[in-house]
Coordinates of C-alpha atoms and ligand atoms in Angstrom, one line a residue:
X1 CA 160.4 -34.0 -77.7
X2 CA 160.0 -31.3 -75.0
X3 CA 156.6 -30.2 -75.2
X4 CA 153.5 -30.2 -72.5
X5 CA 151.6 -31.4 -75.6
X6 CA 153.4 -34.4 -75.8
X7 CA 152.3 -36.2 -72.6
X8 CA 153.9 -38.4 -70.9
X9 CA 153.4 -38.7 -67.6
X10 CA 150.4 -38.8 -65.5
X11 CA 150.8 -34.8 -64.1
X12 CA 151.4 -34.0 -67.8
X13 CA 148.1 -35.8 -68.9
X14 CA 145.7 -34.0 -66.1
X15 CA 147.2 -30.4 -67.3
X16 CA 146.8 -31.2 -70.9
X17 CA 143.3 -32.2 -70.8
X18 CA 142.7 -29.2 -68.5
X19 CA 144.1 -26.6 -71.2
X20 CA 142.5 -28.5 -74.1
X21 CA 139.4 -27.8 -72.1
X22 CA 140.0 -24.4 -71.5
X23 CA 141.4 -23.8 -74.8
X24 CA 138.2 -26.0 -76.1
X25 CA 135.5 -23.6 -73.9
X26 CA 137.2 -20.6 -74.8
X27 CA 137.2 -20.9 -78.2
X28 CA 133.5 -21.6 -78.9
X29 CA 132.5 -19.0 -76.6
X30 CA 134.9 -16.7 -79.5
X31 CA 133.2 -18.2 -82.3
X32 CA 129.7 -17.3 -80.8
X33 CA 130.5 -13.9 -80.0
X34 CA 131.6 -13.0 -83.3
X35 CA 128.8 -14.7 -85.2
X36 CA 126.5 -12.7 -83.0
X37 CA 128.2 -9.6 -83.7
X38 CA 127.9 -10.7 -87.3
X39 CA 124.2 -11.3 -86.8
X40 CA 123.4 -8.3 -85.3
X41 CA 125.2 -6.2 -88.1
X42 CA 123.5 -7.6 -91.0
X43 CA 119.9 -7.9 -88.9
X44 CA 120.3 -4.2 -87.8
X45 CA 121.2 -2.5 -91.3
X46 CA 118.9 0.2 -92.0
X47 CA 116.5 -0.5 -88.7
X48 CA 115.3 2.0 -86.2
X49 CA 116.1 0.2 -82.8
X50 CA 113.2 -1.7 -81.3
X51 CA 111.5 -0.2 -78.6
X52 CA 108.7 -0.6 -75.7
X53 CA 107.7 -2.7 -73.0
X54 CA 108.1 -5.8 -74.9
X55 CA 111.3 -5.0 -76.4
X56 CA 112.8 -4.0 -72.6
X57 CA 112.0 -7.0 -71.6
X58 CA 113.8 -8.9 -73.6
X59 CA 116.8 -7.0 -73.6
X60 CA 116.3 -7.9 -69.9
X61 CA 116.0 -11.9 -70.6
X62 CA 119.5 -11.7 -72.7
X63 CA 121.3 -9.5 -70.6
X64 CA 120.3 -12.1 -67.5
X65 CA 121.2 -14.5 -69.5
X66 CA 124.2 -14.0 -70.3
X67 CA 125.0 -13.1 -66.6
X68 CA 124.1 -16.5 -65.9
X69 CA 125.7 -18.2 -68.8
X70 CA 129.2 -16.6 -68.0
X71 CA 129.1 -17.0 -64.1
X72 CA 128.7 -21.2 -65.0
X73 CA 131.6 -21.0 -67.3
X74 CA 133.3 -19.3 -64.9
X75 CA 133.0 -21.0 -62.1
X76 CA 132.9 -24.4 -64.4
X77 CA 136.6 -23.4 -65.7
X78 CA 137.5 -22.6 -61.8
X79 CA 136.4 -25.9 -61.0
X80 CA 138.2 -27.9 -63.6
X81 CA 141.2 -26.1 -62.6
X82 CA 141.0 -26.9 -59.1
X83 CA 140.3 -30.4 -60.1
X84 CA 142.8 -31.0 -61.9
X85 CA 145.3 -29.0 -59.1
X86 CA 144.6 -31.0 -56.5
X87 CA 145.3 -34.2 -58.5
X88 CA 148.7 -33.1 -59.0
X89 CA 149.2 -32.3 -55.5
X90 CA 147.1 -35.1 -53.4
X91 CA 149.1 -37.8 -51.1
X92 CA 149.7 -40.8 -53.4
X93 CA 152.0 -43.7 -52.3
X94 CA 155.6 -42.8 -52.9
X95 CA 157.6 -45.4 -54.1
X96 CA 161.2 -43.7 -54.6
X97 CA 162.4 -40.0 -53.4
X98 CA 165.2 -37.9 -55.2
X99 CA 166.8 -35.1 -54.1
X100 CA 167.9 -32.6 -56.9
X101 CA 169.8 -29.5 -56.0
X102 CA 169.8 -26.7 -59.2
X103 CA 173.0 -24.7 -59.2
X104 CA 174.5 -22.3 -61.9
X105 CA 174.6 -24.6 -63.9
X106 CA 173.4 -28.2 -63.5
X107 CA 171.4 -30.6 -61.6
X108 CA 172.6 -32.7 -58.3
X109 CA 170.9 -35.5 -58.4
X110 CA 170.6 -37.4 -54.9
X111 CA 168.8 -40.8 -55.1
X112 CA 166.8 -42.0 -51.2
X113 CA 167.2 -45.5 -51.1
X114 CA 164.3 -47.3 -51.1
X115 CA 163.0 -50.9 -52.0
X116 CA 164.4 -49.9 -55.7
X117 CA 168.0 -49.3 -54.7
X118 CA 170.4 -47.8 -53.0
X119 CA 171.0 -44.4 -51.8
X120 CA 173.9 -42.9 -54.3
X121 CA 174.5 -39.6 -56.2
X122 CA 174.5 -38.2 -59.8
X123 CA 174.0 -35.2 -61.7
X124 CA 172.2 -33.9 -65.0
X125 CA 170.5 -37.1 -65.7
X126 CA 167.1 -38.5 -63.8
X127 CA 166.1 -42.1 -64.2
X128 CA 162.9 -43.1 -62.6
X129 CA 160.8 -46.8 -63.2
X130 CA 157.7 -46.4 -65.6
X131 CA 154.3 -46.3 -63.8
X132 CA 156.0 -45.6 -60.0
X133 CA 155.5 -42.5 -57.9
X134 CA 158.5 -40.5 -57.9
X135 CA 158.4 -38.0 -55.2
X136 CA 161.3 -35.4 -55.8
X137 CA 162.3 -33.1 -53.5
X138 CA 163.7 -29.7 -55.3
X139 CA 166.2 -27.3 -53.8
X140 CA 168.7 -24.8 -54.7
X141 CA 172.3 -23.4 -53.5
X142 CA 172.6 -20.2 -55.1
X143 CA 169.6 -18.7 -56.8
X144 CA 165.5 -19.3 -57.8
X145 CA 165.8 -22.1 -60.6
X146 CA 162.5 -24.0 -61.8
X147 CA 162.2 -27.7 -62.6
X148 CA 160.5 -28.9 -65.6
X149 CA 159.7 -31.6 -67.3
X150 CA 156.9 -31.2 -69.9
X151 CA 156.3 -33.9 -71.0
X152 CA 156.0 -35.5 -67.3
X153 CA 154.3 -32.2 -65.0
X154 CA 154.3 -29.2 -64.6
X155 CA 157.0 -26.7 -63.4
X156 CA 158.2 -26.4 -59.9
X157 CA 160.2 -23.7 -58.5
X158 CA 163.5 -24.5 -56.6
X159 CA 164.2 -22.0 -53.9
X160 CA 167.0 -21.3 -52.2
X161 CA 166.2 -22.3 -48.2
X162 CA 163.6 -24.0 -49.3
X163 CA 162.6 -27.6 -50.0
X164 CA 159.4 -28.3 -53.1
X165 CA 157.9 -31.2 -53.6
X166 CA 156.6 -32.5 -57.1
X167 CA 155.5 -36.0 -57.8
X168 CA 156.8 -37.4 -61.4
X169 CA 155.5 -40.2 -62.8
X170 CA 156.2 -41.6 -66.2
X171 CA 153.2 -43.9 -67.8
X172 CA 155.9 -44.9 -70.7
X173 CA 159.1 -45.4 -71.3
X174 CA 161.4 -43.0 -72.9
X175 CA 164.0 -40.2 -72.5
X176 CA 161.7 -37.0 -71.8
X177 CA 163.9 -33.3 -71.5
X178 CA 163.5 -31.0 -68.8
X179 CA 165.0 -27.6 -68.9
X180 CA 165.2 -25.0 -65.7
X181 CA 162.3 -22.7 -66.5
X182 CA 163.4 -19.6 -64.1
X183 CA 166.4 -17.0 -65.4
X184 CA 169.1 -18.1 -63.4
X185 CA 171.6 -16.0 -65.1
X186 CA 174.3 -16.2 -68.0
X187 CA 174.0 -19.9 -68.8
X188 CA 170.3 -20.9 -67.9
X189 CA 169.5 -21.9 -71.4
X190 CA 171.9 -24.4 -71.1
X191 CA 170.7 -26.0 -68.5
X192 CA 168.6 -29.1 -69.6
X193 CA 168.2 -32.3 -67.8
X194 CA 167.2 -35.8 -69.1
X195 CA 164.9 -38.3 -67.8
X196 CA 164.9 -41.4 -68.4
X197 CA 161.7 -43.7 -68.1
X198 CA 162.3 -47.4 -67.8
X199 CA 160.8 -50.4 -66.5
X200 CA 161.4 -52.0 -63.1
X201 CA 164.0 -54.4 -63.7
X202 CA 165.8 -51.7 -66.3
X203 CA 165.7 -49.3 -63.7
X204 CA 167.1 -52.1 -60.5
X205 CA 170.0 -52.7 -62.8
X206 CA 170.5 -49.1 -63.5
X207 CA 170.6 -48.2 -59.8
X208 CA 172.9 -50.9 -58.5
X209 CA 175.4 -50.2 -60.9
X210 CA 175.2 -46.1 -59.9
X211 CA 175.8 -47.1 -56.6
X212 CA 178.9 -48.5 -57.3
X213 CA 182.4 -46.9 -56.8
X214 CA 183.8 -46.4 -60.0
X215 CA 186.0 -49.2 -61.7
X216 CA 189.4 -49.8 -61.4
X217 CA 191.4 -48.9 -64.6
X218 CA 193.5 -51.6 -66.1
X219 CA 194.6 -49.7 -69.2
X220 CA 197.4 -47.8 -68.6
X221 CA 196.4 -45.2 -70.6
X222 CA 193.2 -44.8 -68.3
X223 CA 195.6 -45.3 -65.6
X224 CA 197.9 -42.3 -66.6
X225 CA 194.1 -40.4 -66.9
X226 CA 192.9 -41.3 -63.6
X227 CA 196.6 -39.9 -61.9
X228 CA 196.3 -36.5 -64.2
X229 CA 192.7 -36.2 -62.6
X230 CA 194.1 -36.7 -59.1
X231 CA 197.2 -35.0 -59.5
X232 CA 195.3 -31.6 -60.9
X233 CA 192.7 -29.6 -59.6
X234 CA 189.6 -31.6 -60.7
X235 CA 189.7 -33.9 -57.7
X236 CA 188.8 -31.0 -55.7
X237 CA 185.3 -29.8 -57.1
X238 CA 184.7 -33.5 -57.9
X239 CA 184.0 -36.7 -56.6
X240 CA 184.8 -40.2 -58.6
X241 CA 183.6 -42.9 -55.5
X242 CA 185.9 -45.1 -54.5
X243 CA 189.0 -42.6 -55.4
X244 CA 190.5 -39.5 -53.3
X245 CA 188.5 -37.7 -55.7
X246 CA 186.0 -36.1 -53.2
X247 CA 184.8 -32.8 -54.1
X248 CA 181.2 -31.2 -54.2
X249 CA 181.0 -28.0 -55.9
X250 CA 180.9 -29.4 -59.6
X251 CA 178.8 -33.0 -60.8
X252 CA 179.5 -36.5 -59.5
X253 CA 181.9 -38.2 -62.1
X254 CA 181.8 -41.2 -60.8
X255 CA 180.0 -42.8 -63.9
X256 CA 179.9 -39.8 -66.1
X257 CA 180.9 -41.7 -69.4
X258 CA 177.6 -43.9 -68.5
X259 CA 175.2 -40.2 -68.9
X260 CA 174.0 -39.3 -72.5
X261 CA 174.8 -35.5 -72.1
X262 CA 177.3 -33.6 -70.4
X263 CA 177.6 -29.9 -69.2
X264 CA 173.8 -30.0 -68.7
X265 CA 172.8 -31.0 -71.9
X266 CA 175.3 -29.4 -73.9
X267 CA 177.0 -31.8 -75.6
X268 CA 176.6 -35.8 -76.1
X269 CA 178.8 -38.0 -74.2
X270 CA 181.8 -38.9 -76.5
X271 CA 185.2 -39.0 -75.7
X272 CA 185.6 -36.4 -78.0
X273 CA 183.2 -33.8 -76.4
X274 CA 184.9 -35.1 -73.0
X275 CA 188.1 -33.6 -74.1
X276 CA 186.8 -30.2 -75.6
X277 CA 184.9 -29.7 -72.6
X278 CA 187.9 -30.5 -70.0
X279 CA 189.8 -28.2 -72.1
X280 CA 188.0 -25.2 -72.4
X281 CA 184.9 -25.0 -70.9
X282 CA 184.3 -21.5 -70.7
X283 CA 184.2 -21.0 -74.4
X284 CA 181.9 -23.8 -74.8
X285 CA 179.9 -22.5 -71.5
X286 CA 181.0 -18.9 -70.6
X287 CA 180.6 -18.1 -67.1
X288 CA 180.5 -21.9 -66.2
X289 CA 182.0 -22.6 -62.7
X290 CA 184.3 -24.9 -64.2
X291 CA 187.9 -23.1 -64.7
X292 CA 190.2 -24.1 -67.5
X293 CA 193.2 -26.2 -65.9
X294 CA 196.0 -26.1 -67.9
X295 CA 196.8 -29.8 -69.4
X296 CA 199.3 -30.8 -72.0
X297 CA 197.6 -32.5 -74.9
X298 CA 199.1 -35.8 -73.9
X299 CA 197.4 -35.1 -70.2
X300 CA 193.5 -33.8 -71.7
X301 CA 193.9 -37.5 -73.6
X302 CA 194.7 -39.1 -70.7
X303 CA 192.1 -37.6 -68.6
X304 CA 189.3 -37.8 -71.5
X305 CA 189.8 -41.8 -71.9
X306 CA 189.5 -41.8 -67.8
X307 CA 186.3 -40.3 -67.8
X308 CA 185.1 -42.1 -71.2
X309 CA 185.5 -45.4 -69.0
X310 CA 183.5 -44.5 -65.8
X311 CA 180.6 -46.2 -66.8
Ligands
CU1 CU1 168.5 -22.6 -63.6

């Protein structure tokens, strides 16, 4: 679910409670006004106003009143808020850093190393260990895209030149989806981005094996896949570690068939959706920065059980 109702993580929690109190204060004060108003209708049918000293006075006393009343809700709510702010923001104990870069139209994910792991790189999918500090550090390379997580915190923009900082952390395990929250033009609803909350040890494994260059085929059908990828343009907007594969401008393959989406959430990971997508990615993305390069059928299966096997 991708909701700030459903909460999640510790930022999620603090802004929940702080809108449920908001939501909660507001509301009442609502109900009171209109029962008032109610009140004041039926009490007031047919009566000559009040007047005099006495009835001065007390219009006085309620007018003070509620003066008084509002400026305490007021500055209660401003309180609460600031509060609950400064939680979000105040110097915890990091105990893992990530990098992630948004661009038109995905997510580079760069992993610090740190007494978790080592220090690798992925894209689209974010996997952090339940219960830790995750301090992420968000940028951007073309233009103003926003990271968010509902159901973890709250948004963060990612600014071109510029590096924000947002601390994640997930109190349970679970896949949780994030979505870029800023227009960032043609294909910004399709840019989502999973996490993925798991405990320590889950998370170890997950790391050490991200790290590592991708296998060597001994198929020779993944073989004849992993030449076609070489051979054709693809090598040079991406990288597969531990290949001449080394380009930058599109995701990190390196262990694509391992992620549960591809294209940014677009489609499940399947061989199938592999081979649409490497064929013709602009009708399933128009405007994506991925071109269509010309394969023969026999190449796009080639290429689509390569990528299926970089786990
Ligand atoms: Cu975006």
């Amino acid at each position: 679910m991708q909701s700030a109702w459903d909460a999640q993580g510790h930022s999620a929690e603090v802004l929940k409670h702080l809108m449920l109190g908001i939501i909660g204060v507001c509301t009442l004060i609502w109900l009171l006004v209109v029962l008032m108003l109610f009140a004041a209708l039926v009490k007031r049918r047919g009566q000559a106003p009040l007047q005099g000293e006495h009835a001065e006075r007390k219009t006085r006393l309620v007018v003070y009143l509620s003066v008084a009343v509002t400026t305490i809700i007021v500055a209660g709510l401003t309180l609460a808020s600031f509060f609950a702010t400064r939680d979000l923001v105040v110097g915890r104990d990091m105990d893992l850093t990530v990098r992630i870069k948004g661009q038109q139209w995905w997510w580079q994910v760069t992993y610090e190393g740190s007494s978790f792991g080592p220090r690798f790189q992925t894209a689209n999918e974010l996997h952090i260990p339940v219960g830790r500090n995750v301090r992420l550090e968000l940028e951007s390379i073309d233009v103003i895209h926003s990271f968010w997580v509902p159901s973890l915190a709250g948004k963060q923009d990612m600014i071109p030149g510029r590096m924000n900082v947002l601390t994640l952390r997930a109190e349970r395990p679970g896949v949780y989806r994030g979505q870029c929250a800023e227009f960032c033009g043609l294909q910004h609803s399709h840019m989502a981005l999973m996490v993925v909350a798991q405990d320590d040890d889950q998370y170890r494994r997950w790391a050490q094996a991200q790290a590592l260059d991708a296998a060597v085929p001994d198929d020779t059908e993944v073989q004849a896949g992993r030449a076609v990828f070489m051979r054709k343009p693809c090598a040079a907007c991406h990288t597969v570690r531990g290949t001449e594969a080394q380009g930058s401008s599109g995701p990190d393959l390196t262990h694509v068939g391992g992620r549960r989406t591809i294209a940014a959430g677009l489609l499940e990971t399947t061989r199938g959706s592999l081979a649409a997508w490497t064929a013709d990615p602009q009708t399933l993305k128009p405007g994506t920065n991925m071109p269509i390069v010309p394969l023969t059928s026999e190449e796009l299966q080639q290429v689509s059980a390569y990528m299926e096997t970089l786990k």
